[in-house]
Amino acid sequence: MPNSRVSEHQAAQAEAEAAQPEQVQNPEPEELRAELERLDDRYKRALADLDNYRKRMAGELERRVAESSDELLRQWLESVDSVERALLMADPGSSLHVGLAAVLQQMEATLERLGVSRVGAVGEPFDPERHEAVGVVTSDEVPDRTIVEVARSGYAIGDRMLRPAQVVVARRGELEA
């Protein structure tokens, strides 16, 4: 029975070990503080990244809405141009002329409500950022680089150009061929 004694002893020892709670390794307070700081830093970085993403997406959305609006307005301007050309061809005082003038006035009022302003008028100085020169004439009657004729009006919303004005510009002296 010596064997049974050894196995009884081993069984008793195993039971005693199982009955004792396992010893948990508790981290040191410094380690916990370091881990907390690391997690806090990750949290703050994630919040900052989220905030930057939201701002970037809001800016992108605003840019896309403006582009879409600008494209729609440019198409509307083609209709304004057509009505202006038709008005020039109609006999002044005729019912057609009066009707076209009323439609054009409505269209211009709509553009004004949307913040669109006309660019390019006779007598303004030429500005390559806002005007496209489609012709040059020699003239000593007006200052150099002055708009003498507007072939097609330009339009802007604030500082943003929808379309530059097509203009004829005066030059002093003779033009070189």
Tab-separated table of N, CA and C in Angstrom:
chain	number	residue	atom	x	y	z
A	1	MET	N	0.784	-1.190	0.000
A	1	MET	CA	0.000	0.000	0.000
A	1	MET	C	0.832	1.262	0.000
A	2	PRO	N	2.074	1.164	-0.154
A	2	PRO	CA	2.839	2.389	-0.210
A	2	PRO	C	2.412	3.245	-1.405
A	3	ASN	N	2.025	2.582	-2.466
A	3	ASN	CA	1.602	3.345	-3.646
A	3	ASN	C	0.331	4.118	-3.377
A	4	SER	N	-0.557	3.517	-2.670
A	4	SER	CA	-1.819	4.208	-2.424
A	4	SER	C	-1.611	5.395	-1.504
A	5	ARG	N	-0.600	5.244	-0.611
A	5	ARG	CA	-0.306	6.353	0.267
A	5	ARG	C	0.214	7.558	-0.518
A	6	VAL	N	1.044	7.320	-1.475
A	6	VAL	CA	1.594	8.397	-2.298
A	6	VAL	C	0.468	9.050	-3.105
A	7	SER	N	-0.379	8.256	-3.674
A	7	SER	CA	-1.442	8.832	-4.473
A	7	SER	C	-2.462	9.551	-3.614
A	8	GLU	N	-2.692	9.084	-2.374
A	8	GLU	CA	-3.578	9.804	-1.472
A	8	GLU	C	-2.974	11.149	-1.107
A	9	HIS	N	-1.689	11.108	-0.859
A	9	HIS	CA	-0.990	12.342	-0.510
A	9	HIS	C	-1.041	13.343	-1.680
A	10	GLN	N	-0.828	12.846	-2.890
A	10	GLN	CA	-0.866	13.712	-4.067
A	10	GLN	C	-2.273	14.258	-4.289
A	11	ALA	N	-3.273	13.442	-4.051
A	11	ALA	CA	-4.650	13.889	-4.223
A	11	ALA	C	-4.994	14.958	-3.201
A	12	ALA	N	-4.546	14.749	-1.948
A	12	ALA	CA	-4.817	15.727	-0.891
A	12	ALA	C	-4.120	17.049	-1.205
A	13	GLN	N	-2.911	16.930	-1.719
A	13	GLN	CA	-2.153	18.149	-2.064
A	13	GLN	C	-2.840	18.887	-3.220
A	14	ALA	N	-3.339	18.161	-4.167
A	14	ALA	CA	-4.033	18.773	-5.310
A	14	ALA	C	-5.301	19.455	-4.857
A	15	GLU	N	-6.032	18.828	-3.932
A	15	GLU	CA	-7.249	19.447	-3.397
A	15	GLU	C	-6.928	20.726	-2.643
A	16	ALA	N	-5.868	20.702	-1.867
A	16	ALA	CA	-5.472	21.876	-1.082
A	16	ALA	C	-5.096	23.031	-2.012
A	17	GLU	N	-4.407	22.714	-3.086
A	17	GLU	CA	-4.011	23.761	-4.039
A	17	GLU	C	-5.240	24.318	-4.763
A	18	ALA	N	-6.185	23.451	-5.074
A	18	ALA	CA	-7.398	23.885	-5.767
A	18	ALA	C	-8.257	24.737	-4.858
A	19	ALA	N	-8.238	24.463	-3.574
A	19	ALA	CA	-9.047	25.232	-2.630
A	19	ALA	C	-8.480	26.621	-2.387
A	20	GLN	N	-7.191	26.781	-2.582
A	20	GLN	CA	-6.566	28.092	-2.362
A	20	GLN	C	-6.836	28.992	-3.567
A	21	PRO	N	-7.201	30.250	-3.305
A	21	PRO	CA	-7.418	31.155	-4.450
A	21	PRO	C	-6.115	31.421	-5.183
A	22	GLU	N	-6.276	31.592	-6.510
A	22	GLU	CA	-5.081	31.887	-7.302
A	22	GLU	C	-4.595	33.284	-6.972
A	23	GLN	N	-3.333	33.404	-6.943
A	23	GLN	CA	-2.769	34.717	-6.659
A	23	GLN	C	-2.722	35.500	-7.964
A	24	VAL	N	-3.375	36.659	-7.938
A	24	VAL	CA	-3.424	37.511	-9.125
A	24	VAL	C	-2.302	38.512	-9.012
A	25	GLN	N	-1.641	38.693	-10.130
A	25	GLN	CA	-0.571	39.677	-10.143
A	25	GLN	C	-1.206	41.045	-10.333
A	26	ASN	N	-1.175	41.859	-9.345
A	26	ASN	CA	-1.704	43.215	-9.446
A	26	ASN	C	-0.620	44.124	-9.993
A	27	PRO	N	-0.986	44.892	-11.054
A	27	PRO	CA	0.020	45.813	-11.577
A	27	PRO	C	0.274	46.936	-10.567
A	28	GLU	N	1.414	47.494	-10.709
A	28	GLU	CA	1.813	48.607	-9.847
A	28	GLU	C	1.016	49.860	-10.226
A	29	PRO	N	0.767	50.767	-9.277
A	29	PRO	CA	0.029	52.003	-9.580
A	29	PRO	C	0.671	52.829	-10.698
A	30	GLU	N	2.003	52.827	-10.781
A	30	GLU	CA	2.673	53.590	-11.848
A	30	GLU	C	2.334	53.010	-13.216
A	31	GLU	N	2.259	51.677	-13.292
A	31	GLU	CA	1.911	51.028	-14.555
A	31	GLU	C	0.473	51.364	-14.945
A	32	LEU	N	-0.407	51.379	-13.941
A	32	LEU	CA	-1.800	51.725	-14.212
A	32	LEU	C	-1.929	53.172	-14.687
A	33	ARG	N	-1.208	54.074	-14.057
A	33	ARG	CA	-1.243	55.486	-14.480
A	33	ARG	C	-0.731	55.638	-15.905
A	34	ALA	N	0.356	54.951	-16.222
A	34	ALA	CA	0.917	55.020	-17.571
A	34	ALA	C	-0.078	54.491	-18.603
A	35	GLU	N	-0.731	53.382	-18.277
A	35	GLU	CA	-1.730	52.815	-19.190
A	35	GLU	C	-2.915	53.759	-19.352
A	36	LEU	N	-3.360	54.363	-18.247
A	36	LEU	CA	-4.468	55.325	-18.298
A	36	LEU	C	-4.098	56.532	-19.160
A	37	GLU	N	-2.892	57.042	-18.992
A	37	GLU	CA	-2.437	58.185	-19.809
A	37	GLU	C	-2.387	57.815	-21.283
A	38	ARG	N	-1.905	56.592	-21.571
A	38	ARG	CA	-1.830	56.149	-22.964
A	38	ARG	C	-3.233	56.047	-23.573
A	39	LEU	N	-4.165	55.468	-22.832
A	39	LEU	CA	-5.534	55.337	-23.328
A	39	LEU	C	-6.210	56.708	-23.450
A	40	ASP	N	-5.950	57.591	-22.509
A	40	ASP	CA	-6.505	58.945	-22.565
A	40	ASP	C	-5.972	59.685	-23.791
A	41	ASP	N	-4.685	59.531	-24.073
A	41	ASP	CA	-4.081	60.164	-25.248
A	41	ASP	C	-4.708	59.623	-26.532
A	42	ARG	N	-4.903	58.299	-26.614
A	42	ARG	CA	-5.547	57.706	-27.795
A	42	ARG	C	-6.966	58.222	-27.959
A	43	TYR	N	-7.679	58.338	-26.842
A	43	TYR	CA	-9.053	58.850	-26.875
A	43	TYR	C	-9.087	60.284	-27.398
A	44	LYS	N	-8.203	61.128	-26.882
A	44	LYS	CA	-8.176	62.531	-27.318
A	44	LYS	C	-7.798	62.647	-28.789
A	45	ARG	N	-6.866	61.823	-29.236
A	45	ARG	CA	-6.471	61.838	-30.655
A	45	ARG	C	-7.635	61.391	-31.542
A	46	ALA	N	-8.357	60.374	-31.089
A	46	ALA	CA	-9.510	59.890	-31.858
A	46	ALA	C	-10.585	60.970	-31.947
A	47	LEU	N	-10.824	61.675	-30.839
A	47	LEU	CA	-11.795	62.778	-30.867
A	47	LEU	C	-11.353	63.889	-31.811
A	48	ALA	N	-10.056	64.235	-31.763
A	48	ALA	CA	-9.540	65.278	-32.650
A	48	ALA	C	-9.655	64.850	-34.115
A	49	ASP	N	-9.335	63.580	-34.392
A	49	ASP	CA	-9.469	63.073	-35.765
A	49	ASP	C	-10.915	63.129	-36.231
A	50	LEU	N	-11.830	62.771	-35.364
A	50	LEU	CA	-13.254	62.818	-35.700
A	50	LEU	C	-13.696	64.251	-35.971
A	51	ASP	N	-13.260	65.181	-35.147
A	51	ASP	CA	-13.611	66.588	-35.332
A	51	ASP	C	-13.051	67.118	-36.650
A	52	ASN	N	-11.795	66.780	-36.950
A	52	ASN	CA	-11.184	67.204	-38.222
A	52	ASN	C	-11.931	66.598	-39.405
A	53	TYR	N	-12.328	65.339	-39.291
A	53	TYR	CA	-13.074	64.684	-40.357
A	53	TYR	C	-14.414	65.392	-40.584
A	54	ARG	N	-15.113	65.709	-39.506
A	54	ARG	CA	-16.398	66.406	-39.634
A	54	ARG	C	-16.224	67.751	-40.317
A	55	LYS	N	-15.200	68.502	-39.912
A	55	LYS	CA	-14.951	69.809	-40.527
A	55	LYS	C	-14.613	69.661	-42.004
A	56	ARG	N	-13.769	68.666	-42.327
A	56	ARG	CA	-13.382	68.450	-43.721
A	56	ARG	C	-14.592	68.074	-44.559
A	57	MET	N	-15.449	67.200	-44.039
A	57	MET	CA	-16.647	66.781	-44.773
A	57	MET	C	-17.637	67.938	-44.915
A	58	ALA	N	-17.762	68.773	-43.888
A	58	ALA	CA	-18.656	69.936	-43.990
A	58	ALA	C	-18.144	70.886	-45.073
A	59	GLY	N	-16.832	71.108	-45.110
A	59	GLY	CA	-16.245	71.955	-46.147
A	59	GLY	C	-16.424	71.366	-47.534
A	60	GLU	N	-16.240	70.062	-47.633
A	60	GLU	CA	-16.412	69.377	-48.920
A	60	GLU	C	-17.863	69.468	-49.385
A	61	LEU	N	-18.789	69.281	-48.462
A	61	LEU	CA	-20.207	69.382	-48.804
A	61	LEU	C	-20.541	70.798	-49.269
A	62	GLU	N	-20.031	71.792	-48.555
A	62	GLU	CA	-20.276	73.190	-48.933
A	62	GLU	C	-19.712	73.491	-50.319
A	63	ARG	N	-18.512	72.970	-50.595
A	63	ARG	CA	-17.881	73.194	-51.898
A	63	ARG	C	-18.707	72.551	-53.014
A	64	ARG	N	-19.176	71.329	-52.774
A	64	ARG	CA	-19.967	70.633	-53.803
A	64	ARG	C	-21.309	71.312	-54.041
A	65	VAL	N	-21.931	71.796	-52.993
A	65	VAL	CA	-23.202	72.509	-53.152
A	65	VAL	C	-22.968	73.784	-53.961
A	66	ALA	N	-21.882	74.513	-53.659
A	66	ALA	CA	-21.574	75.738	-54.398
A	66	ALA	C	-21.303	75.428	-55.876
A	67	GLU	N	-20.551	74.369	-56.145
A	67	GLU	CA	-20.275	73.994	-57.535
A	67	GLU	C	-21.557	73.643	-58.282
A	68	SER	N	-22.412	72.900	-57.619
A	68	SER	CA	-23.680	72.502	-58.234
A	68	SER	C	-24.559	73.720	-58.493
A	69	SER	N	-24.611	74.609	-57.524
A	69	SER	CA	-25.386	75.843	-57.663
A	69	SER	C	-24.830	76.701	-58.795
A	70	ASP	N	-23.509	76.822	-58.857
A	70	ASP	CA	-22.878	77.615	-59.916
A	70	ASP	C	-23.204	77.059	-61.290
A	71	GLU	N	-23.170	75.741	-61.425
A	71	GLU	CA	-23.470	75.121	-62.720
A	71	GLU	C	-24.915	75.393	-63.119
A	72	LEU	N	-25.826	75.270	-62.182
A	72	LEU	CA	-27.235	75.554	-62.457
A	72	LEU	C	-27.416	77.017	-62.873
A	73	LEU	N	-26.749	77.930	-62.174
A	73	LEU	CA	-26.854	79.351	-62.513
A	73	LEU	C	-26.258	79.638	-63.892
A	74	ARG	N	-25.139	78.982	-64.240
A	74	ARG	CA	-24.548	79.190	-65.575
A	74	ARG	C	-25.524	78.772	-66.671
A	75	GLN	N	-26.246	77.685	-66.437
A	75	GLN	CA	-27.251	77.263	-67.411
A	75	GLN	C	-28.394	78.273	-67.480
A	76	TRP	N	-28.782	78.819	-66.362
A	76	TRP	CA	-29.824	79.853	-66.302
A	76	TRP	C	-29.375	81.095	-67.071
A	77	LEU	N	-28.084	81.425	-66.976
A	77	LEU	CA	-27.558	82.609	-67.668
A	77	LEU	C	-27.682	82.481	-69.179
A	78	GLU	N	-27.616	81.269	-69.694
A	78	GLU	CA	-27.810	81.070	-71.134
A	78	GLU	C	-29.217	81.504	-71.544
A	79	SER	N	-30.201	81.242	-70.696
A	79	SER	CA	-31.580	81.677	-70.969
A	79	SER	C	-31.682	83.195	-70.900
A	80	VAL	N	-30.998	83.791	-69.933
A	80	VAL	CA	-30.991	85.261	-69.825
A	80	VAL	C	-30.409	85.859	-71.102
A	81	ASP	N	-29.301	85.280	-71.577
A	81	ASP	CA	-28.679	85.764	-72.822
A	81	ASP	C	-29.649	85.663	-73.997
A	82	SER	N	-30.370	84.574	-74.081
A	82	SER	CA	-31.320	84.382	-75.188
A	82	SER	C	-32.428	85.428	-75.151
A	83	VAL	N	-32.940	85.701	-73.974
A	83	VAL	CA	-33.995	86.717	-73.845
A	83	VAL	C	-33.433	88.095	-74.200
A	84	GLU	N	-32.197	88.397	-73.787
A	84	GLU	CA	-31.582	89.687	-74.129
A	84	GLU	C	-31.421	89.829	-75.645
A	85	ARG	N	-30.970	88.763	-76.317
A	85	ARG	CA	-30.811	88.818	-77.775
A	85	ARG	C	-32.161	89.000	-78.459
A	86	ALA	N	-33.174	88.294	-77.979
A	86	ALA	CA	-34.520	88.424	-78.564
A	86	ALA	C	-35.050	89.838	-78.357
A	87	LEU	N	-34.760	90.418	-77.218
A	87	LEU	CA	-35.202	91.786	-76.918
A	87	LEU	C	-34.554	92.785	-77.880
A	88	LEU	N	-33.286	92.556	-78.223
A	88	LEU	CA	-32.598	93.437	-79.172
A	88	LEU	C	-33.202	93.342	-80.574
A	89	MET	N	-33.761	92.178	-80.919
A	89	MET	CA	-34.334	91.989	-82.255
A	89	MET	C	-35.779	92.452	-82.358
A	90	ALA	N	-36.469	92.553	-81.239
A	90	ALA	CA	-37.887	92.956	-81.264
A	90	ALA	C	-37.993	94.463	-81.485
A	91	ASP	N	-39.050	94.878	-82.158
A	91	ASP	CA	-39.287	96.301	-82.391
A	91	ASP	C	-39.613	96.983	-81.062
A	92	PRO	N	-38.894	98.072	-80.759
A	92	PRO	CA	-39.187	98.775	-79.506
A	92	PRO	C	-40.648	99.240	-79.488
A	93	GLY	N	-41.311	99.063	-78.357
A	93	GLY	CA	-42.702	99.476	-78.222
A	93	GLY	C	-43.699	98.399	-78.596
A	94	SER	N	-43.238	97.350	-79.306
A	94	SER	CA	-44.166	96.279	-79.685
A	94	SER	C	-44.530	95.457	-78.448
A	95	SER	N	-45.631	94.721	-78.555
A	95	SER	CA	-46.059	93.903	-77.413
A	95	SER	C	-45.013	92.812	-77.132
A	96	LEU	N	-44.335	92.329	-78.174
A	96	LEU	CA	-43.272	91.340	-77.983
A	96	LEU	C	-42.130	91.945	-77.164
A	97	HIS	N	-41.731	93.161	-77.501
A	97	HIS	CA	-40.653	93.851	-76.788
A	97	HIS	C	-41.030	94.062	-75.324
A	98	VAL	N	-42.261	94.506	-75.096
A	98	VAL	CA	-42.734	94.749	-73.725
A	98	VAL	C	-42.740	93.437	-72.928
A	99	GLY	N	-43.225	92.365	-73.539
A	99	GLY	CA	-43.282	91.054	-72.872
A	99	GLY	C	-41.893	90.514	-72.557
A	100	LEU	N	-40.979	90.612	-73.527
A	100	LEU	CA	-39.608	90.142	-73.306
A	100	LEU	C	-38.910	90.958	-72.218
A	101	ALA	N	-39.166	92.267	-72.211
A	101	ALA	CA	-38.562	93.121	-71.179
A	101	ALA	C	-39.058	92.716	-69.788
A	102	ALA	N	-40.341	92.373	-69.684
A	102	ALA	CA	-40.902	91.938	-68.391
A	102	ALA	C	-40.279	90.611	-67.947
A	103	VAL	N	-40.117	89.686	-68.894
A	103	VAL	CA	-39.502	88.393	-68.570
A	103	VAL	C	-38.052	88.597	-68.133
A	104	LEU	N	-37.322	89.432	-68.860
A	104	LEU	CA	-35.926	89.706	-68.512
A	104	LEU	C	-35.830	90.349	-67.132
A	105	GLN	N	-36.735	91.257	-66.836
A	105	GLN	CA	-36.734	91.903	-65.520
A	105	GLN	C	-36.968	90.863	-64.412
A	106	GLN	N	-37.853	89.929	-64.643
A	106	GLN	CA	-38.114	88.858	-63.673
A	106	GLN	C	-36.881	87.983	-63.478
A	107	MET	N	-36.236	87.651	-64.585
A	107	MET	CA	-35.042	86.806	-64.519
A	107	MET	C	-33.929	87.508	-63.743
A	108	GLU	N	-33.751	88.796	-64.008
A	108	GLU	CA	-32.713	89.561	-63.310
A	108	GLU	C	-33.033	89.702	-61.830
A	109	ALA	N	-34.322	89.841	-61.485
A	109	ALA	CA	-34.721	89.920	-60.077
A	109	ALA	C	-34.424	88.601	-59.365
A	110	THR	N	-34.649	87.493	-60.050
A	110	THR	CA	-34.338	86.186	-59.471
A	110	THR	C	-32.840	86.051	-59.219
A	111	LEU	N	-32.038	86.458	-60.198
A	111	LEU	CA	-30.584	86.412	-60.029
A	111	LEU	C	-30.146	87.286	-58.853
A	112	GLU	N	-30.731	88.457	-58.736
A	112	GLU	CA	-30.379	89.364	-57.642
A	112	GLU	C	-30.713	88.750	-56.286
A	113	ARG	N	-31.878	88.110	-56.173
A	113	ARG	CA	-32.258	87.448	-54.911
A	113	ARG	C	-31.281	86.344	-54.549
A	114	LEU	N	-30.687	85.719	-55.556
A	114	LEU	CA	-29.716	84.649	-55.328
A	114	LEU	C	-28.309	85.183	-55.084
A	115	GLY	N	-28.168	86.505	-55.093
A	115	GLY	CA	-26.860	87.109	-54.821
A	115	GLY	C	-25.957	87.224	-56.031
A	116	VAL	N	-26.527	87.057	-57.215
A	116	VAL	CA	-25.747	87.130	-58.451
A	116	VAL	C	-25.749	88.570	-58.941
A	117	SER	N	-24.564	89.062	-59.275
A	117	SER	CA	-24.470	90.431	-59.799
A	117	SER	C	-23.838	90.408	-61.187
A	118	ARG	N	-24.240	91.391	-61.987
A	118	ARG	CA	-23.732	91.522	-63.355
A	118	ARG	C	-22.328	92.119	-63.304
A	119	VAL	N	-21.463	91.623	-64.172
A	119	VAL	CA	-20.075	92.077	-64.238
A	119	VAL	C	-19.815	92.597	-65.643
A	120	GLY	N	-19.134	93.713	-65.730
A	120	GLY	CA	-18.745	94.260	-67.032
A	120	GLY	C	-19.744	95.276	-67.543
A	121	ALA	N	-19.310	96.513	-67.564
A	121	ALA	CA	-20.158	97.588	-68.078
A	121	ALA	C	-19.277	98.552	-68.871
A	122	VAL	N	-19.882	99.204	-69.823
A	122	VAL	CA	-19.153	100.182	-70.625
A	122	VAL	C	-18.614	101.264	-69.691
A	123	GLY	N	-17.318	101.600	-69.878
A	123	GLY	CA	-16.676	102.634	-69.071
A	123	GLY	C	-15.843	102.077	-67.927
A	124	GLU	N	-16.045	100.815	-67.569
A	124	GLU	CA	-15.231	100.189	-66.507
A	124	GLU	C	-13.828	99.925	-67.027
A	125	PRO	N	-12.836	99.943	-66.141
A	125	PRO	CA	-11.499	99.517	-66.572
A	125	PRO	C	-11.475	98.005	-66.780
A	126	PHE	N	-10.709	97.558	-67.751
A	126	PHE	CA	-10.597	96.135	-68.053
A	126	PHE	C	-9.858	95.422	-66.924
A	127	ASP	N	-10.415	94.305	-66.460
A	127	ASP	CA	-9.809	93.475	-65.416
A	127	ASP	C	-9.789	92.042	-65.928
A	128	PRO	N	-8.608	91.491	-66.220
A	128	PRO	CA	-8.548	90.140	-66.799
A	128	PRO	C	-9.127	89.049	-65.887
A	129	GLU	N	-9.282	89.335	-64.604
A	129	GLU	CA	-9.889	88.370	-63.686
A	129	GLU	C	-11.407	88.320	-63.858
A	130	ARG	N	-11.984	89.416	-64.351
A	130	ARG	CA	-13.444	89.520	-64.450
A	130	ARG	C	-13.945	89.691	-65.880
A	131	HIS	N	-13.040	89.992	-66.787
A	131	HIS	CA	-13.432	90.263	-68.172
A	131	HIS	C	-12.591	89.425	-69.133
A	132	GLU	N	-13.189	89.080	-70.248
A	132	GLU	CA	-12.496	88.387	-71.325
A	132	GLU	C	-12.561	89.301	-72.545
A	133	ALA	N	-11.399	89.747	-73.014
A	133	ALA	CA	-11.365	90.653	-74.162
A	133	ALA	C	-11.616	89.854	-75.439
A	134	VAL	N	-12.684	90.213	-76.140
A	134	VAL	CA	-12.992	89.550	-77.408
A	134	VAL	C	-12.688	90.479	-78.578
A	135	GLY	N	-12.274	91.685	-78.271
A	135	GLY	CA	-11.926	92.641	-79.313
A	135	GLY	C	-11.224	93.842	-78.716
A	136	VAL	N	-10.447	94.511	-79.569
A	136	VAL	CA	-9.734	95.718	-79.159
A	136	VAL	C	-9.949	96.759	-80.250
A	137	VAL	N	-10.259	97.992	-79.837
A	137	VAL	CA	-10.436	99.080	-80.796
A	137	VAL	C	-9.532	100.241	-80.401
A	138	THR	N	-9.089	100.964	-81.405
A	138	THR	CA	-8.277	102.145	-81.147
A	138	THR	C	-9.199	103.304	-80.833
A	139	SER	N	-8.893	103.996	-79.741
A	139	SER	CA	-9.725	105.134	-79.358
A	139	SER	C	-8.908	106.093	-78.507
A	140	ASP	N	-8.981	107.359	-78.887
A	140	ASP	CA	-8.337	108.398	-78.082
A	140	ASP	C	-9.371	109.115	-77.223
A	141	GLU	N	-10.649	108.687	-77.314
A	141	GLU	CA	-11.733	109.347	-76.591
A	141	GLU	C	-11.904	108.816	-75.168
A	142	VAL	N	-11.430	107.596	-74.903
A	142	VAL	CA	-11.556	107.004	-73.568
A	142	VAL	C	-10.175	106.543	-73.102
A	143	PRO	N	-10.000	106.402	-71.802
A	143	PRO	CA	-8.693	105.941	-71.302
A	143	PRO	C	-8.329	104.555	-71.825
A	144	ASP	N	-7.043	104.297	-71.875
A	144	ASP	CA	-6.531	103.005	-72.312
A	144	ASP	C	-7.079	101.903	-71.418
A	145	ARG	N	-7.366	100.741	-72.020
A	145	ARG	CA	-7.863	99.551	-71.308
A	145	ARG	C	-9.214	99.787	-70.638
A	146	THR	N	-10.066	100.564	-71.320
A	146	THR	CA	-11.424	100.803	-70.833
A	146	THR	C	-12.391	100.000	-71.696
A	147	ILE	N	-13.415	99.462	-71.074
A	147	ILE	CA	-14.423	98.694	-71.810
A	147	ILE	C	-15.288	99.667	-72.609
A	148	VAL	N	-15.373	99.424	-73.936
A	148	VAL	CA	-16.186	100.286	-74.789
A	148	VAL	C	-17.447	99.578	-75.286
A	149	GLU	N	-17.478	98.244	-75.170
A	149	GLU	CA	-18.653	97.491	-75.587
A	149	GLU	C	-18.679	96.172	-74.821
A	150	VAL	N	-19.874	95.754	-74.440
A	150	VAL	CA	-20.044	94.468	-73.748
A	150	VAL	C	-20.733	93.517	-74.726
A	151	ALA	N	-19.998	92.482	-75.143
A	151	ALA	CA	-20.562	91.502	-76.074
A	151	ALA	C	-21.463	90.518	-75.332
A	152	ARG	N	-21.075	90.145	-74.128
A	152	ARG	CA	-21.882	89.251	-73.290
A	152	ARG	C	-21.565	89.576	-71.833
A	153	SER	N	-22.612	89.820	-71.075
A	153	SER	CA	-22.417	90.180	-69.670
A	153	SER	C	-21.805	89.020	-68.895
A	154	GLY	N	-21.035	89.386	-67.893
A	154	GLY	CA	-20.489	88.397	-66.979
A	154	GLY	C	-21.274	88.454	-65.681
A	155	TYR	N	-21.126	87.425	-64.859
A	155	TYR	CA	-21.862	87.365	-63.602
A	155	TYR	C	-20.963	86.795	-62.511
A	156	ALA	N	-21.213	87.263	-61.276
A	156	ALA	CA	-20.446	86.797	-60.123
A	156	ALA	C	-21.363	86.677	-58.918
A	157	ILE	N	-20.961	85.823	-58.007
A	157	ILE	CA	-21.604	85.731	-56.692
A	157	ILE	C	-20.517	86.126	-55.711
A	158	GLY	N	-20.631	87.329	-55.176
A	158	GLY	CA	-19.566	87.826	-54.300
A	158	GLY	C	-18.271	87.934	-55.085
A	159	ASP	N	-17.226	87.285	-54.591
A	159	ASP	CA	-15.928	87.294	-55.282
A	159	ASP	C	-15.786	86.133	-56.263
A	160	ARG	N	-16.724	85.217	-56.258
A	160	ARG	CA	-16.663	84.026	-57.101
A	160	ARG	C	-17.282	84.317	-58.469
A	161	MET	N	-16.479	84.181	-59.514
A	161	MET	CA	-16.959	84.422	-60.872
A	161	MET	C	-17.736	83.216	-61.390
A	162	LEU	N	-18.954	83.483	-61.880
A	162	LEU	CA	-19.723	82.439	-62.557
A	162	LEU	C	-19.283	82.369	-64.012
A	163	ARG	N	-19.111	83.569	-64.576
A	163	ARG	CA	-18.710	83.646	-65.970
A	163	ARG	C	-18.163	85.046	-66.209
A	164	PRO	N	-16.990	85.150	-66.860
A	164	PRO	CA	-16.437	86.478	-67.137
A	164	PRO	C	-17.225	87.177	-68.245
A	165	ALA	N	-17.205	88.491	-68.212
A	165	ALA	CA	-17.864	89.277	-69.265
A	165	ALA	C	-16.981	89.264	-70.509
A	166	GLN	N	-17.609	89.150	-71.660
A	166	GLN	CA	-16.874	89.256	-72.924
A	166	GLN	C	-17.011	90.702	-73.385
A	167	VAL	N	-15.862	91.369	-73.523
A	167	VAL	CA	-15.882	92.809	-73.766
A	167	VAL	C	-14.926	93.208	-74.887
A	168	VAL	N	-15.197	94.399	-75.425
A	168	VAL	CA	-14.302	95.040	-76.383
A	168	VAL	C	-13.612	96.161	-75.612
A	169	VAL	N	-12.279	96.217	-75.748
A	169	VAL	CA	-11.466	97.127	-74.936
A	169	VAL	C	-10.815	98.182	-75.822
A	170	ALA	N	-10.720	99.402	-75.309
A	170	ALA	CA	-10.089	100.503	-76.033
A	170	ALA	C	-8.578	100.496	-75.774
A	171	ARG	N	-7.844	100.831	-76.834
A	171	ARG	CA	-6.398	101.017	-76.732
A	171	ARG	C	-6.066	102.370	-77.332
A	172	ARG	N	-5.150	103.032	-76.742
A	172	ARG	CA	-4.698	104.339	-77.262
A	172	ARG	C	-3.725	104.082	-78.404
A	173	GLY	N	-3.717	104.964	-79.382
A	173	GLY	CA	-2.777	104.852	-80.489
A	173	GLY	C	-3.236	103.815	-81.503
A	174	GLU	N	-2.336	103.503	-82.427
A	174	GLU	CA	-2.661	102.541	-83.490
A	174	GLU	C	-2.412	101.120	-83.036
A	175	LEU	N	-3.247	100.217	-83.484
A	175	LEU	CA	-3.071	98.787	-83.190
A	175	LEU	C	-2.054	98.206	-84.147
A	176	GLU	N	-1.235	97.323	-83.628
A	176	GLU	CA	-0.245	96.659	-84.490
A	176	GLU	C	-0.927	95.495	-85.181
A	177	ALA	N	-0.612	95.294	-86.430
A	177	ALA	CA	-1.244	94.218	-87.182
A	177	ALA	C	-0.496	92.931	-87.058
